[in-house]
Tab-separated table of C-alpha atoms and ligand atoms in Angstrom:
chain	number	residue	atom	x	y	z
A	1	ALA	CA	66.069	246.138	124.884
A	2	LYS	CA	63.292	244.483	122.867
A	3	ALA	CA	62.495	245.648	119.341
A	4	PRO	CA	59.239	247.641	119.173
A	5	VAL	CA	56.048	245.866	118.091
A	6	ARG	CA	53.774	247.611	115.581
A	7	VAL	CA	50.211	247.790	116.872
A	8	ALA	CA	47.471	248.896	114.453
A	9	VAL	CA	44.330	250.397	115.991
A	10	THR	CA	41.367	251.449	113.838
A	11	GLY	CA	38.687	253.879	114.966
A	12	ALA	CA	41.466	255.419	117.030
A	13	ALA	CA	39.642	258.706	117.694
A	14	GLY	CA	36.446	257.017	118.893
A	15	GLN	CA	35.417	256.450	122.478
A	16	ILE	CA	36.853	252.930	122.776
A	17	GLY	CA	40.038	254.119	121.073
A	18	TYR	CA	40.379	256.826	123.699
A	19	ALA	CA	40.134	254.260	126.490
A	20	LEU	CA	42.453	251.808	124.724
A	21	LEU	CA	45.465	253.565	123.234
A	22	PHE	CA	46.867	254.915	126.490
A	23	ARG	CA	46.789	251.494	128.081
A	24	ILE	CA	48.559	249.884	125.125
A	25	ALA	CA	51.207	252.612	125.245
A	26	SER	CA	51.700	252.117	128.980
A	27	GLY	CA	52.509	248.425	128.521
A	28	GLU	CA	49.322	246.850	129.832
A	29	MET	CA	48.747	244.797	126.691
A	30	LEU	CA	52.169	243.515	125.675
A	31	GLY	CA	54.130	243.914	128.895
A	32	LYS	CA	56.045	246.580	130.760
A	33	ASP	CA	59.260	245.788	128.865
A	34	GLN	CA	57.796	245.785	125.347
A	35	PRO	CA	58.086	249.014	123.312
A	36	VAL	CA	55.251	249.668	120.865
A	37	ILE	CA	54.654	251.737	117.743
A	38	LEU	CA	51.013	252.795	117.475
A	39	GLN	CA	49.653	252.866	113.918
A	40	MET	CA	46.279	254.585	114.138
A	41	LEU	CA	43.626	254.571	111.441
A	42	GLU	CA	40.707	256.992	111.212
A	43	LEU	CA	38.280	258.127	108.544
A	44	PRO	CA	39.697	260.706	106.106
A	45	MET	CA	37.146	263.373	107.099
A	46	ASP	CA	38.631	266.532	108.638
A	47	LYS	CA	36.799	266.087	111.899
A	48	ALA	CA	38.021	262.514	112.443
A	49	GLN	CA	41.594	263.373	111.459
A	50	ALA	CA	41.616	266.445	113.732
A	51	ALA	CA	40.322	264.354	116.631
A	52	LEU	CA	43.019	261.760	115.904
A	53	LYS	CA	45.671	264.520	115.996
A	54	GLY	CA	44.355	265.522	119.401
A	55	VAL	CA	44.633	261.972	120.704
A	56	MET	CA	48.196	261.768	119.369
A	57	MET	CA	49.056	265.042	121.118
A	58	GLU	CA	47.789	263.581	124.382
A	59	LEU	CA	49.759	260.387	123.829
A	60	GLU	CA	52.831	262.569	123.329
A	61	ASP	CA	52.040	264.443	126.531
A	62	CYS	CA	52.074	261.209	128.521
A	63	ALA	CA	55.758	260.726	127.665
A	64	PHE	CA	55.237	256.970	127.816
A	65	PRO	CA	58.667	255.294	128.005
A	66	LEU	CA	57.390	252.349	125.914
A	67	LEU	CA	55.893	254.432	123.092
A	68	ALA	CA	58.574	254.151	120.435
A	69	GLY	CA	56.595	255.802	117.640
A	70	MET	CA	53.201	256.867	116.317
A	71	ILE	CA	51.561	257.020	112.930
A	72	GLY	CA	48.153	258.594	112.296
A	73	THR	CA	46.608	257.897	108.904
A	74	SER	CA	43.450	257.365	106.859
A	75	ASP	CA	45.163	254.779	104.638
A	76	PRO	CA	44.721	251.144	105.762
A	77	ARG	CA	47.934	250.192	103.916
A	78	VAL	CA	49.887	252.560	106.125
A	79	ALA	CA	48.092	251.572	109.333
A	80	PHE	CA	48.555	247.816	108.856
A	81	LYS	CA	52.092	247.937	107.419
A	82	ASP	CA	54.155	245.281	109.256
A	83	ALA	CA	51.611	245.229	112.095
A	84	GLN	CA	51.988	242.235	114.397
A	85	GLN	CA	48.985	243.218	116.485
A	86	ALA	CA	45.779	244.731	115.121
A	87	LEU	CA	42.716	245.946	116.999
A	88	LEU	CA	39.865	246.686	114.605
A	89	VAL	CA	37.611	248.978	116.587
A	90	GLY	CA	36.349	251.385	113.940
A	91	ALA	CA	32.989	250.508	112.444
A	92	LYS	CA	29.889	252.173	111.136
A	93	PRO	CA	27.315	252.675	113.878
A	94	ARG	CA	23.682	251.961	113.236
A	95	GLY	CA	22.003	255.149	112.013
A	96	PRO	CA	18.354	256.120	112.454
A	97	GLY	CA	16.027	253.992	110.347
A	98	MET	CA	18.881	251.729	109.283
A	99	GLU	CA	18.048	248.047	108.902
A	100	ARG	CA	20.296	245.411	110.435
A	101	LYS	CA	21.033	244.192	106.908
A	102	ASP	CA	22.195	247.647	105.765
A	103	LEU	CA	24.438	247.880	108.805
A	104	LEU	CA	25.966	244.513	107.951
A	105	LEU	CA	26.669	245.575	104.386
A	106	GLU	CA	28.091	248.990	105.311
A	107	ASN	CA	30.465	247.289	107.706
A	108	ALA	CA	31.249	244.545	105.238
A	109	LYS	CA	32.685	247.215	102.904
A	110	ILE	CA	34.980	248.501	105.641
A	111	PHE	CA	36.243	245.067	106.633
A	112	THR	CA	36.720	243.930	103.024
A	113	GLU	CA	38.876	246.981	102.341
A	114	GLN	CA	40.874	246.542	105.529
A	115	GLY	CA	41.181	242.791	104.970
A	116	LYS	CA	42.785	243.423	101.576
A	117	ALA	CA	45.278	245.841	103.084
A	118	ILE	CA	46.086	243.365	105.875
A	119	ASP	CA	46.568	240.619	103.288
A	120	GLU	CA	49.135	242.731	101.469
A	121	VAL	CA	51.086	244.506	104.181
A	122	ALA	CA	50.608	243.071	107.694
A	123	ALA	CA	53.288	241.000	109.423
A	124	ARG	CA	52.887	237.275	108.742
A	125	ASP	CA	52.625	236.537	112.472
A	126	LEU	CA	49.731	238.989	112.911
A	127	LYS	CA	47.299	238.655	115.826
A	128	LEU	CA	44.033	240.468	115.135
A	129	ILE	CA	40.905	241.186	117.163
A	130	VAL	CA	37.728	242.703	115.773
A	131	VAL	CA	35.815	244.839	118.280
A	132	GLY	CA	33.634	246.802	115.842
A	133	ASN	CA	30.151	245.377	115.440
A	134	PRO	CA	28.874	243.010	114.208
A	135	ALA	CA	32.204	241.757	115.535
A	136	ASN	CA	32.021	238.043	114.691
A	137	THR	CA	30.870	238.625	111.125
A	138	ASN	CA	33.334	241.472	110.580
A	139	ALA	CA	36.087	239.082	111.712
A	140	LEU	CA	34.747	236.435	109.310
A	141	ILE	CA	34.927	238.916	106.415
A	142	THR	CA	38.445	240.034	107.347
A	143	MET	CA	39.656	236.429	107.644
A	144	ASN	CA	38.181	235.486	104.273
A	145	THR	CA	39.604	238.567	102.575
A	146	ALA	CA	43.105	238.269	104.006
A	147	LYS	CA	43.612	234.755	102.664
A	148	SER	CA	47.411	234.788	102.763
A	149	LEU	CA	47.367	234.780	106.569
A	150	PRO	CA	46.446	231.786	108.732
A	151	GLN	CA	42.788	231.722	109.816
A	152	THR	CA	43.928	231.491	113.428
A	153	ALA	CA	45.182	235.101	113.170
A	154	PHE	CA	41.595	236.415	113.178
A	155	THR	CA	39.493	236.649	116.321
A	156	SER	CA	36.506	238.624	117.536
A	157	MET	CA	35.901	240.112	120.947
A	158	MET	CA	33.729	238.035	123.272
A	159	ARG	CA	35.790	238.973	126.317
A	160	LEU	CA	33.503	241.765	127.479
A	161	ASP	CA	30.666	239.234	127.557
A	162	HIS	CA	32.934	236.776	129.381
A	163	ASN	CA	33.939	239.389	131.963
A	164	ARG	CA	30.314	240.447	132.446
A	165	ALA	CA	29.322	236.801	132.976
A	166	ILE	CA	32.056	236.363	135.607
A	167	SER	CA	31.163	239.558	137.413
A	168	GLN	CA	27.444	238.765	137.599
A	169	LEU	CA	28.154	235.254	138.899
A	170	ALA	CA	30.589	236.584	141.513
A	171	THR	CA	27.971	239.072	142.729
A	172	ARG	CA	25.306	236.393	142.992
A	173	THR	CA	27.557	234.001	144.918
A	174	GLN	CA	29.100	236.794	147.031
A	175	ALA	CA	32.521	235.774	145.830
A	176	SER	CA	35.430	237.661	144.350
A	177	VAL	CA	35.774	237.707	140.570
A	178	THR	CA	39.135	235.989	140.923
A	179	ASP	CA	37.356	233.006	142.519
A	180	VAL	CA	35.381	232.371	139.313
A	181	LYS	CA	37.022	229.935	136.880
A	182	ASN	CA	36.030	228.120	133.690
A	183	MET	CA	33.379	230.532	132.411
A	184	VAL	CA	32.217	230.112	128.806
A	185	VAL	CA	30.152	232.417	126.584
A	186	TRP	CA	29.217	230.603	123.387
A	187	GLY	CA	28.361	232.125	120.030
A	188	ASN	CA	27.736	235.624	118.792
A	189	HIS	CA	28.508	238.938	120.472
A	190	SER	CA	24.820	239.840	120.513
A	191	PRO	CA	21.920	239.235	122.872
A	192	THR	CA	21.741	235.644	121.514
A	193	MET	CA	25.058	234.770	123.195
A	194	TYR	CA	24.921	231.882	125.655
A	195	PRO	CA	26.725	232.402	128.975
A	196	ASP	CA	27.235	228.837	130.208
A	197	ILE	CA	28.063	228.337	133.892
A	198	ARG	CA	27.891	224.521	133.841
A	199	PHE	CA	31.670	224.123	134.040
A	200	ALA	CA	32.321	227.208	136.128
A	201	THR	CA	33.646	226.959	139.656
A	202	VAL	CA	33.530	229.573	142.386
A	203	ALA	CA	36.365	229.173	144.884
A	204	GLY	CA	36.617	225.563	143.729
A	205	LYS	CA	32.914	224.718	144.094
A	206	ALA	CA	30.674	223.889	141.117
A	207	ALA	CA	28.756	227.053	140.153
A	208	PRO	CA	25.382	225.476	139.228
A	209	ALA	CA	25.136	223.727	142.631
A	210	LEU	CA	26.213	226.880	144.441
A	211	VAL	CA	23.627	229.001	142.616
A	212	ASN	CA	21.037	226.247	142.959
A	213	ASP	CA	18.330	228.277	141.219
A	214	GLU	CA	17.660	227.298	137.629
A	215	ALA	CA	14.929	229.916	137.202
A	216	TRP	CA	17.358	232.680	138.177
A	217	TYR	CA	20.004	231.263	135.849
A	218	LYS	CA	17.705	230.932	132.845
A	219	ASN	CA	15.363	233.894	133.316
A	220	GLU	CA	17.597	236.498	134.918
A	221	TYR	CA	21.279	235.731	134.555
A	222	ILE	CA	21.405	234.718	130.876
A	223	PRO	CA	19.316	237.714	129.639
A	224	LYS	CA	21.126	240.119	131.956
A	225	VAL	CA	24.544	239.203	130.554
A	226	GLY	CA	23.190	239.222	126.990
A	227	LYS	CA	21.520	242.610	127.285
A	228	ARG	CA	24.160	244.314	129.399
A	229	GLY	CA	25.339	246.437	126.465
A	230	ALA	CA	21.849	247.911	126.067
A	231	ALA	CA	21.614	248.520	129.829
A	232	ILE	CA	24.866	250.520	129.716
A	233	ILE	CA	23.565	252.654	126.843
A	234	GLU	CA	20.352	253.242	128.789
A	235	ALA	CA	22.244	254.341	131.889
A	236	ARG	CA	25.153	256.240	130.368
A	237	GLY	CA	23.608	257.561	127.194
A	238	LEU	CA	26.640	256.134	125.411
A	239	SER	CA	27.746	252.578	124.670
A	240	SER	CA	30.345	250.721	126.752
A	241	ALA	CA	33.774	252.143	126.138
A	242	ALA	CA	36.175	251.709	129.070
A	243	SER	CA	34.941	248.176	129.771
A	244	ALA	CA	35.164	247.332	126.065
A	245	ALA	CA	38.720	248.676	125.865
A	246	ASN	CA	39.573	246.745	129.025
A	247	ALA	CA	38.241	243.533	127.495
A	248	ALA	CA	40.246	244.096	124.304
A	249	ILE	CA	43.395	244.511	126.406
A	250	ASP	CA	42.568	241.325	128.364
A	251	HIS	CA	42.005	239.384	125.112
A	252	MET	CA	45.247	240.470	123.438
A	253	ARG	CA	47.365	240.249	126.611
A	254	ASP	CA	46.190	236.694	127.288
A	255	TRP	CA	46.697	235.646	123.658
A	256	ASN	CA	50.237	237.042	123.690
A	257	MET	CA	51.301	236.136	127.223
A	258	GLY	CA	49.245	232.992	127.898
A	259	THR	CA	46.520	232.099	130.386
A	260	ASN	CA	48.361	229.439	132.437
A	261	GLY	CA	45.552	226.987	131.799
A	262	ALA	CA	42.730	229.405	132.642
A	263	TRP	CA	39.762	229.523	130.253
A	264	VAL	CA	38.923	232.719	128.387
A	265	THR	CA	36.219	233.242	125.785
A	266	MET	CA	37.409	234.300	122.329
A	267	GLY	CA	35.557	234.517	119.034
A	268	VAL	CA	37.653	232.099	116.966
A	269	VAL	CA	37.349	230.157	113.722
A	270	SER	CA	35.594	226.850	114.307
A	271	ASP	CA	37.296	223.574	113.402
A	272	GLY	CA	33.930	221.822	113.580
A	273	SER	CA	34.053	221.237	117.352
A	274	TYR	CA	30.800	221.287	119.298
A	275	GLY	CA	28.724	221.001	116.123
A	276	ILE	CA	29.695	224.504	114.998
A	277	PRO	CA	30.409	224.374	111.253
A	278	GLU	CA	34.012	224.803	110.212
A	279	GLY	CA	34.934	228.360	109.292
A	280	MET	CA	32.395	230.170	111.487
A	281	ILE	CA	33.718	232.757	113.971
A	282	TYR	CA	32.076	231.675	117.216
A	283	GLY	CA	32.637	232.385	120.915
A	284	MET	CA	34.468	229.382	122.371
A	285	PRO	CA	36.318	228.568	125.599
A	286	CYS	CA	40.041	228.897	124.903
A	287	THR	CA	43.343	228.584	126.663
A	288	CYS	CA	46.405	230.428	125.352
A	289	SER	CA	50.074	229.537	125.499
A	290	GLY	CA	53.163	230.262	123.432
A	291	GLY	CA	51.296	233.006	121.550
A	292	LYS	CA	48.605	230.603	120.327
A	293	TRP	CA	44.988	230.032	121.319
A	294	GLU	CA	43.450	226.594	121.580
A	295	VAL	CA	39.787	225.636	122.026
A	296	VAL	CA	38.985	223.664	125.189
A	297	LYS	CA	37.751	220.328	123.857
A	298	GLY	CA	35.564	217.526	125.131
A	299	LEU	CA	32.945	219.485	127.071
A	300	GLU	CA	29.588	217.839	127.301
A	301	ILE	CA	26.734	219.655	125.577
A	302	ASP	CA	23.309	218.989	127.140
A	303	ALA	CA	19.928	219.579	125.450
A	304	PHE	CA	19.430	223.092	126.858
A	305	SER	CA	22.928	224.127	125.780
A	306	ARG	CA	22.506	222.590	122.333
A	307	GLU	CA	19.387	224.662	121.793
A	308	LYS	CA	21.081	227.870	122.966
A	309	MET	CA	24.234	227.207	120.927
A	310	ASP	CA	22.217	226.475	117.790
A	311	PHE	CA	20.109	229.600	118.259
A	312	THR	CA	23.115	231.941	118.372
A	313	LEU	CA	24.682	229.937	115.492
A	314	LYS	CA	21.548	230.537	113.423
A	315	GLU	CA	21.956	234.279	113.835
A	316	LEU	CA	25.617	234.073	112.824
A	317	THR	CA	24.710	231.960	109.808
A	318	GLU	CA	22.163	234.568	108.704
A	319	GLU	CA	24.747	237.324	109.114
A	320	ARG	CA	27.246	235.299	107.074
A	321	ASP	CA	24.684	234.627	104.348
A	322	GLY	CA	24.095	238.374	104.064
A	323	VAL	CA	27.765	239.066	103.235
A	324	LYS	CA	29.269	235.873	101.827
A	325	HIS	CA	28.902	237.033	98.213
A	326	LEU	CA	31.718	239.448	99.042
A	327	PHE	CA	34.293	236.716	99.534
A	328	ALA	CA	32.866	233.337	98.468
B	1	NAX	P1	32.756	255.503	118.173
B	1	NAX	O1	31.735	255.861	117.175
B	1	NAX	O2	32.997	256.373	119.363
B	1	NAX	O3	34.161	255.345	117.440
B	1	NAX	C1	34.335	254.662	116.246
B	1	NAX	C2	35.415	255.375	115.473
B	1	NAX	O4	35.698	254.611	114.324
B	1	NAX	C3	35.013	256.781	115.017
B	1	NAX	O5	35.998	257.709	115.440
B	1	NAX	C4	34.968	256.643	113.502
B	1	NAX	O6	35.395	257.829	112.835
B	1	NAX	C5	35.932	255.496	113.263
B	1	NAX	N1	35.711	254.768	112.008
B	1	NAX	C6	34.549	254.460	111.401
B	1	NAX	N2	34.768	253.808	110.254
B	1	NAX	C7	36.107	253.695	110.133
B	1	NAX	C8	36.941	253.132	109.142
B	1	NAX	N3	36.439	252.584	108.047
B	1	NAX	N4	38.278	253.176	109.346
B	1	NAX	C9	38.788	253.755	110.437
B	1	NAX	N5	38.042	254.333	111.398
B	1	NAX	C10	36.714	254.287	111.248
B	1	NAX	O7	32.426	254.008	118.619
B	1	NAX	P2	33.002	253.183	119.861
B	1	NAX	O8	32.128	253.400	121.028
B	1	NAX	O9	34.448	253.434	119.990
B	1	NAX	O10	32.718	251.691	119.382
B	1	NAX	C11	33.405	251.120	118.288
B	1	NAX	C12	32.794	249.798	117.881
B	1	NAX	O11	32.876	248.859	118.935
B	1	NAX	C13	31.302	249.874	117.519
B	1	NAX	O12	31.091	249.129	116.342
B	1	NAX	C14	30.633	249.207	118.699
B	1	NAX	O13	29.384	248.657	118.342
B	1	NAX	C15	31.646	248.153	119.041
B	1	NAX	N6	31.549	247.525	120.363
B	1	NAX	C16	31.851	246.197	120.460
B	1	NAX	C17	31.854	245.518	121.647
B	1	NAX	C18	32.202	244.069	121.722
B	1	NAX	O14	32.083	243.493	122.810
B	1	NAX	N7	32.615	243.380	120.657
B	1	NAX	C19	31.463	246.204	122.901
B	1	NAX	C20	31.583	247.683	122.835
B	1	NAX	C21	31.194	248.313	121.531
B	1	NAX	O15	29.803	248.503	121.516
C-alpha cells in the first residue's frame, strides 16, 4: 500500500471546503489507491472551530477507506506540517463598505502568516493552489513569503474560469465539453480575465471558424465567462462553491497525474513568456507531466489579445503594488 499524503486545506468549514474535502477523501484528487491525511485549518473563533468539528464528524461518518487521518486546527504550523499538497481556500470576504484595497491588505495578512508557516514546516515537494480571493495576488504573497520553496510550487486557481470557458463554447457549438481542446484563459481570476478561443478546437475543427461570429465572441462570450461568478451569486444568493471545489480538484489532479498533452489553465509564476513580467502569477496555458506543470510556449499573440492580456496584467500589477511592501 502507498504511504498517505498529507493534504492541507484552509477555510475547511466554509462552503467550498464542504464541497471539497469529501472528494479529496474519496480519492478523486490523488487517485483511488492513494491514502490521504487531511490537515484542516480554520479560524480560532468558537463558531468556526465548532463547524470544523462538524465537518470532521461527517468525514468520519463516510468511513472513507482512503482517509488515513484527520487534523483540525487553528494553527497554520500544524495544518501545513509536512504537507505535500495544500489548498488555500480560506480568505476574508469583502465586507459592506470595504474598499478593494482594504480587502487586499486584509488577505495579505492571512497569506503572509500562512506563507511563513509553509516556509518552515511544509514538505519540500509541496504543490499549492490558492483559491481564496484575490487568488493570483494571494498566491504571489505566499510564494514570496515562503522563499525556501521553489516558485513553481505556488499556483492560483484559474481552472473554474477555464471550465466555464469550455462549457460556454461547447453550448454555442452544440458540442460536448470533451470535444473542446486547447482552451486558454489568460491573466487574473477577475472579470478582466481573457478567455482566448483562437487555439481552441471543437471535435478537431478550429473554434473561431466554427463560431464565425466575432461580435458574439467579443461582446457576449468574453464578458459572460468573466462575469459568471457574479451571475452565480445573483442566481443562488451565494458564491460558486461546488463548481469551485470541482475546479480545485481538476487543477490538483491534473498537476499530480498529468494531462497527457492536454492544455489546462493554471495561475503560475511567469518566466517572462508572452510579455508577462517575470515573477507575476498569471493565468497561462499549461500541460502537466511527471508532477510538474509547464507553460505552452510559442503561441502567437495578435493585437486584440495583446490589449486584453495587458489589461488584465495591469490589474494584477496594481494588486501587487498594493501589497509588495510586505515582502519586497
Ligand atoms: P466561505 O466564507 O464559505 O468560507 C471561507 C472559510 O474560510 C470560512 O469558514 C472562514 O472561517 C475561513 N477562513 C477565513 N480566514 C481564514 C484563515 N485566516 N485561516 C483559515 N480559515 C480561514 O467562502 P467560500 O465560498 O468557501 O470561498 C472561499 C474563497 O474562495 C473566497 O475568497 C472566494 O472569493 C474564493 N473563490 C475563488 C474562486 C476562484 O476561481 N479562484 C471561485 C470561487 C470562490 O469565489
